[in-house]
Amino acid sequence: EAKHKGKSAWERFAPEMKEVSHERLQMESRLRRAQELDEFELWFQPIVETATGHVTGAEALLRWNSPVMGLIMPDRFIPLAEETGMIIPIGRWVLEQACMAARRWQEATGRELQIAVNVSPRQFRDPEFVESTLEILTACDLPPNRLEMEITERLILDNSIETATILRQLDEAGIRLSVDDFGTGFSALSYLKSYPFDSLKIDKAFVADVMVSGDNASLVLAIINMAHSLKLTVVAEGVEEPAQQDFLRKHHCDFAQGYLYSRPAPEPDFLAWLRDH
Ligand code: C2E
Ligand code: MG
Ligand code: MG
Ligand code: MG
């Protein structure tokens, strides 16, 4: 400590900053090669109808399997992919793989499951986004209404004509649109009326302590009722306990997703789970 005393703040922090940016650069260059080295994987998590327990679809969740760093969760690399624009080719890959998977499951099981894909704002603003999505659907011979795009409220925040146009084009093509992480971001609800969303996903933060916090219970109820009055279906994320499921069922939340049913899993495990359900 004594020898740090004489140093300026810059001198004290500079080495750490250098390390952070070195780490970031290294991550960036590894991420840049990840796609060609085939290091990405899609995992799948079932979405279940609360009233019947039937599986209606799955959400595709990206994983980066790096030989040097191990399995990396999306929160650790999606922000970097967005900042650098790498999310555009990565996101295209995700859409392709997700649609192909839905097609395979249909062939393997005869079931027409929905496939939900997360789309980041940066991808959305790519001028080729709509066209390339439609190409993928055609190539996979997957009806557009089997694909659901999950969009966070962050995207709506920009309030641009382009966003509105793209949402309309996707909706007109028959693709389903949902608001992800509902309740964590933008609080003006008017956008739900003016954009063509089909469903919203209640963020797991509210679902998590719905049984302990009366406030969260009221919030979840209010969201369900508001969504239904706007003709939106509701998915609860992060359902871990049977008591949460009972609560959601009792209050007519349409769908649920969470560890209670299954953790996200690689495709073979997901398919094995599906066979038992
Ligand atoms: P999200 O879209 O809200 O996905 C749900 C997250 O909740 C997933 O985390 C999932 O593993 C986790 N989860 C599911 N059930 C439970 C539960 O019962 N309890 C708890 N505590 N968590 C649960 P994951 O896979 O780490 O993904 C994190 C976020 O990364 C996603 O949040 C999404 O915003 C983003 N993401 C994932 N894949 C992609 C992708 O392909 N493209 C883009 N742009 N973003 C992606
Ligand atoms: Mg999502
Ligand atoms: Mg629609
Ligand atoms: Mg979410």
XYZ file of C-alpha atoms and ligand atoms in Angstrom:
326
model
C 0.000 0.000 0.000
C 2.785 2.350 0.984
C 4.313 2.333 -2.445
C 0.902 2.999 -4.066
C 0.403 6.122 -1.986
C 2.607 8.293 -4.104
C 1.009 7.270 -7.387
C -1.673 9.171 -9.222
C -5.059 7.579 -9.796
C -4.102 7.037 -13.419
C -0.926 5.176 -12.512
C -2.800 3.032 -10.063
C -5.553 2.112 -12.478
C -3.717 2.111 -15.759
C -2.308 -1.428 -15.472
C -5.786 -2.826 -14.807
C -7.277 -0.897 -17.684
C -4.589 -2.212 -19.954
C -5.428 -5.710 -18.853
C -9.150 -5.213 -19.376
C -8.710 -3.919 -22.870
C -6.234 -6.672 -23.672
C -8.763 -9.229 -22.461
C -11.451 -7.570 -24.518
C -9.293 -7.533 -27.634
C -8.461 -11.167 -27.133
C -12.120 -12.031 -26.640
C -12.982 -10.029 -29.734
C -10.479 -11.811 -31.921
C -11.587 -15.197 -30.596
C -15.213 -14.270 -31.208
C -14.342 -13.200 -34.732
C -13.023 -16.677 -35.491
C -15.656 -18.594 -33.532
C -18.099 -18.850 -36.390
C -15.703 -20.255 -38.978
C -14.285 -22.615 -36.355
C -17.832 -23.833 -35.713
C -17.712 -23.049 -32.000
C -21.316 -21.893 -31.635
C -24.084 -24.173 -30.498
C -27.802 -23.686 -30.109
C -29.408 -25.070 -26.988
C -33.137 -25.415 -26.593
C -35.546 -24.884 -23.725
C -39.171 -26.027 -23.940
C -42.133 -23.679 -23.630
C -45.169 -25.296 -22.046
C -48.872 -24.469 -22.089
C -49.772 -23.894 -18.438
C -53.368 -25.139 -18.698
C -52.498 -28.517 -20.227
C -48.775 -29.024 -19.668
C -48.329 -29.569 -23.411
C -45.081 -28.473 -25.015
C -45.854 -25.925 -27.710
C -42.370 -24.849 -28.674
C -38.866 -24.028 -27.616
C -36.582 -21.057 -27.272
C -33.203 -21.262 -28.994
C -30.381 -20.067 -26.738
C -26.890 -19.482 -28.052
C -23.793 -20.999 -26.463
C -20.176 -20.458 -27.387
C -18.086 -23.537 -26.921
C -14.553 -22.199 -26.946
C -11.718 -24.723 -26.809
C -9.642 -22.225 -24.792
C -12.270 -20.683 -22.541
C -14.842 -23.447 -22.214
C -18.595 -23.017 -22.491
C -19.453 -19.321 -22.571
C -22.919 -17.992 -21.802
C -24.500 -15.357 -24.058
C -24.420 -12.589 -21.447
C -20.614 -12.737 -21.721
C -20.346 -12.322 -25.480
C -23.615 -11.017 -26.972
C -22.908 -7.415 -25.846
C -19.488 -7.566 -27.531
C -21.030 -9.121 -30.641
C -23.535 -6.275 -30.733
C -20.937 -3.534 -30.278
C -18.733 -4.898 -33.030
C -21.526 -5.774 -35.458
C -20.564 -9.463 -35.352
C -24.101 -10.126 -34.131
C -25.310 -9.754 -37.727
C -23.617 -12.878 -39.134
C -23.988 -14.677 -35.789
C -27.677 -13.833 -35.602
C -28.185 -15.013 -39.143
C -26.545 -18.303 -38.225
C -28.827 -18.596 -35.180
C -31.938 -18.027 -37.292
C -30.818 -20.584 -39.858
C -29.971 -23.216 -37.269
C -33.159 -22.604 -35.293
C -35.403 -22.921 -38.349
C -33.556 -26.018 -39.527
C -33.969 -27.536 -36.066
C -37.725 -26.887 -36.050
C -37.933 -28.579 -39.429
C -35.936 -31.592 -38.204
C -38.142 -31.993 -35.125
C -41.206 -32.016 -37.323
C -39.710 -34.774 -39.430
C -38.580 -36.733 -36.387
C -41.701 -36.379 -34.226
C -44.510 -35.127 -36.460
C -44.997 -32.215 -34.051
C -45.250 -28.657 -35.297
C -43.425 -26.808 -32.563
C -42.881 -23.071 -32.451
C -39.295 -21.936 -32.449
C -38.465 -18.721 -30.580
C -35.291 -16.826 -31.466
C -33.762 -13.817 -29.716
C -33.047 -10.921 -32.039
C -30.859 -8.020 -30.988
C -31.521 -4.379 -31.969
C -28.402 -4.243 -34.092
C -29.566 -7.196 -36.204
C -32.907 -5.569 -36.602
C -31.397 -2.492 -38.156
C -29.469 -4.458 -40.748
C -31.144 -3.500 -44.049
C -31.080 -7.112 -45.207
C -32.674 -8.483 -42.073
C -36.238 -9.042 -43.284
C -35.235 -10.397 -46.649
C -32.654 -12.780 -45.246
C -35.146 -14.036 -42.645
C -37.699 -14.794 -45.352
C -35.033 -16.568 -47.405
C -34.178 -18.758 -44.449
C -37.836 -19.689 -43.903
C -38.238 -20.590 -47.558
C -35.018 -22.590 -47.629
C -36.142 -24.548 -44.542
C -39.691 -24.873 -45.857
C -40.913 -23.631 -42.485
C -44.212 -21.690 -42.330
C -43.495 -18.155 -41.008
C -45.979 -18.513 -38.149
C -43.777 -21.214 -36.640
C -41.030 -18.670 -36.057
C -41.259 -16.272 -33.155
C -38.845 -13.375 -32.746
C -38.130 -12.220 -29.213
C -37.308 -8.558 -28.995
C -36.438 -6.569 -25.895
C -38.036 -3.279 -24.970
C -34.708 -1.630 -25.686
C -35.481 -1.883 -29.383
C -38.805 -0.118 -29.030
C -37.102 2.684 -27.121
C -35.501 4.028 -30.266
C -39.010 4.768 -31.499
C -37.862 5.053 -35.090
C -39.856 4.730 -38.277
C -37.452 1.992 -39.379
C -38.237 -0.132 -36.339
C -41.960 0.299 -36.891
C -41.589 -0.587 -40.581
C -39.550 -3.697 -39.913
C -41.945 -4.913 -37.224
C -44.817 -4.405 -39.659
C -43.017 -6.272 -42.449
C -42.265 -9.213 -40.182
C -45.838 -9.252 -38.915
C -47.243 -9.104 -42.443
C -45.005 -12.000 -43.418
C -46.700 -13.979 -40.633
C -43.754 -14.154 -38.232
C -44.776 -13.983 -34.576
C -43.348 -11.180 -32.469
C -42.878 -11.132 -28.750
C -41.550 -8.700 -26.174
C -38.802 -10.351 -24.126
C -37.900 -9.489 -20.519
C -41.127 -7.558 -20.183
C -41.155 -5.149 -17.267
C -37.422 -4.551 -17.010
C -37.015 -1.717 -19.459
C -39.278 0.767 -21.137
C -42.188 1.647 -18.946
C -44.495 3.459 -21.382
C -46.919 0.738 -22.373
C -48.470 2.505 -25.329
C -46.089 0.762 -27.720
C -47.857 -2.527 -27.053
C -50.884 -1.057 -28.770
C -49.081 0.541 -31.674
C -46.785 -2.335 -32.656
C -47.923 -5.736 -33.939
C -46.766 -7.912 -31.026
C -48.359 -11.303 -30.459
C -47.062 -12.085 -27.016
C -44.987 -10.905 -24.112
C -42.633 -12.701 -21.807
C -42.710 -11.674 -18.169
C -39.145 -11.317 -16.950
C -37.944 -13.980 -14.565
C -37.147 -11.368 -11.928
C -40.901 -10.940 -11.308
C -41.685 -14.632 -11.542
C -38.845 -15.577 -9.178
C -40.426 -14.309 -5.967
C -44.045 -14.242 -7.013
C -44.759 -16.545 -4.068
C -42.921 -14.482 -1.461
C -43.560 -10.952 -2.628
C -47.142 -9.762 -2.710
C -46.002 -6.828 -4.827
C -44.572 -9.076 -7.503
C -47.685 -11.231 -7.442
C -49.838 -8.144 -8.091
C -47.476 -7.037 -10.814
C -47.598 -10.378 -12.578
C -51.403 -10.413 -12.344
C -51.593 -6.899 -13.740
C -49.313 -7.826 -16.638
C -51.352 -10.935 -17.473
C -54.614 -8.985 -17.440
C -53.251 -6.089 -19.433
C -51.735 -8.437 -22.019
C -54.988 -10.334 -22.414
C -56.995 -7.178 -22.831
C -54.606 -6.260 -25.665
C -55.030 -9.763 -27.156
C -51.456 -10.759 -26.405
C -50.528 -14.153 -25.058
C -48.308 -14.279 -21.983
C -45.268 -16.422 -21.269
C -43.748 -16.529 -17.782
C -39.971 -16.960 -17.775
C -37.877 -18.524 -15.057
C -40.483 -20.892 -13.586
C -38.602 -23.069 -11.118
C -41.155 -24.169 -8.516
C -44.447 -26.056 -8.760
C -46.030 -23.315 -6.618
C -45.145 -20.722 -9.256
C -46.684 -22.934 -11.912
C -49.876 -23.279 -9.868
C -50.050 -19.540 -9.400
C -49.591 -18.920 -13.127
C -52.134 -21.550 -14.091
C -54.666 -20.190 -11.638
C -54.250 -16.717 -13.066
C -54.444 -17.800 -16.710
C -50.898 -17.096 -17.761
C -50.853 -18.909 -21.122
C -47.349 -20.355 -21.249
C -44.436 -21.063 -18.953
C -40.741 -21.675 -19.395
C -38.137 -22.535 -16.803
C -35.990 -25.053 -14.997
C -39.131 -26.695 -13.567
C -39.748 -28.188 -17.013
C -36.232 -28.324 -18.372
C -33.010 -26.387 -18.436
C -31.825 -25.287 -21.858
C -30.142 -28.327 -23.405
C -28.264 -29.382 -26.531
C -30.531 -30.716 -29.255
C -30.168 -34.474 -28.546
C -31.068 -33.940 -24.871
C -33.921 -31.647 -25.807
C -35.283 -34.285 -28.197
C -34.981 -36.988 -25.553
C -36.900 -34.768 -23.127
C -39.498 -34.120 -25.828
C -40.070 -37.827 -26.370
C -41.030 -38.176 -22.700
C -43.403 -35.220 -22.810
P -33.610 -14.497 -22.488
O -33.976 -14.433 -23.922
O -34.489 -13.794 -21.530
O -33.506 -16.050 -22.168
C -33.900 -16.638 -20.964
C -32.714 -16.866 -20.051
O -33.195 -17.362 -18.803
C -31.751 -17.921 -20.582
O -30.445 -17.558 -20.183
C -32.205 -19.165 -19.828
O -31.200 -20.144 -19.702
C -32.569 -18.588 -18.497
N -33.548 -19.402 -17.774
C -34.497 -20.207 -18.289
N -35.227 -20.778 -17.315
C -34.738 -20.321 -16.155
C -35.086 -20.554 -14.773
O -36.002 -21.297 -14.430
N -34.366 -19.877 -13.832
C -33.335 -19.037 -14.175
N -32.680 -18.424 -13.191
N -32.989 -18.802 -15.466
C -33.683 -19.439 -16.423
P -29.201 -17.643 -21.186
O -29.335 -18.843 -22.064
O -27.965 -17.467 -20.377
O -29.398 -16.370 -22.110
C -29.288 -15.077 -21.582
C -29.725 -14.036 -22.578
O -28.853 -13.972 -23.700
C -31.101 -14.329 -23.170
O -32.113 -13.947 -22.262
C -31.052 -13.468 -24.420
O -31.350 -12.131 -24.122
C -29.577 -13.557 -24.817
N -29.440 -14.519 -25.922
C -29.383 -15.874 -25.878
N -29.259 -16.411 -27.108
C -29.243 -15.350 -27.976
C -29.162 -15.245 -29.410
O -29.119 -16.221 -30.164
N -29.174 -13.968 -29.929
C -29.271 -12.863 -29.139
N -29.279 -11.640 -29.738
N -29.384 -12.931 -27.801
C -29.364 -14.164 -27.228
Mg -35.572 -14.690 -24.968
Mg -48.633 -10.875 -35.774
Mg -36.152 -13.029 -21.193
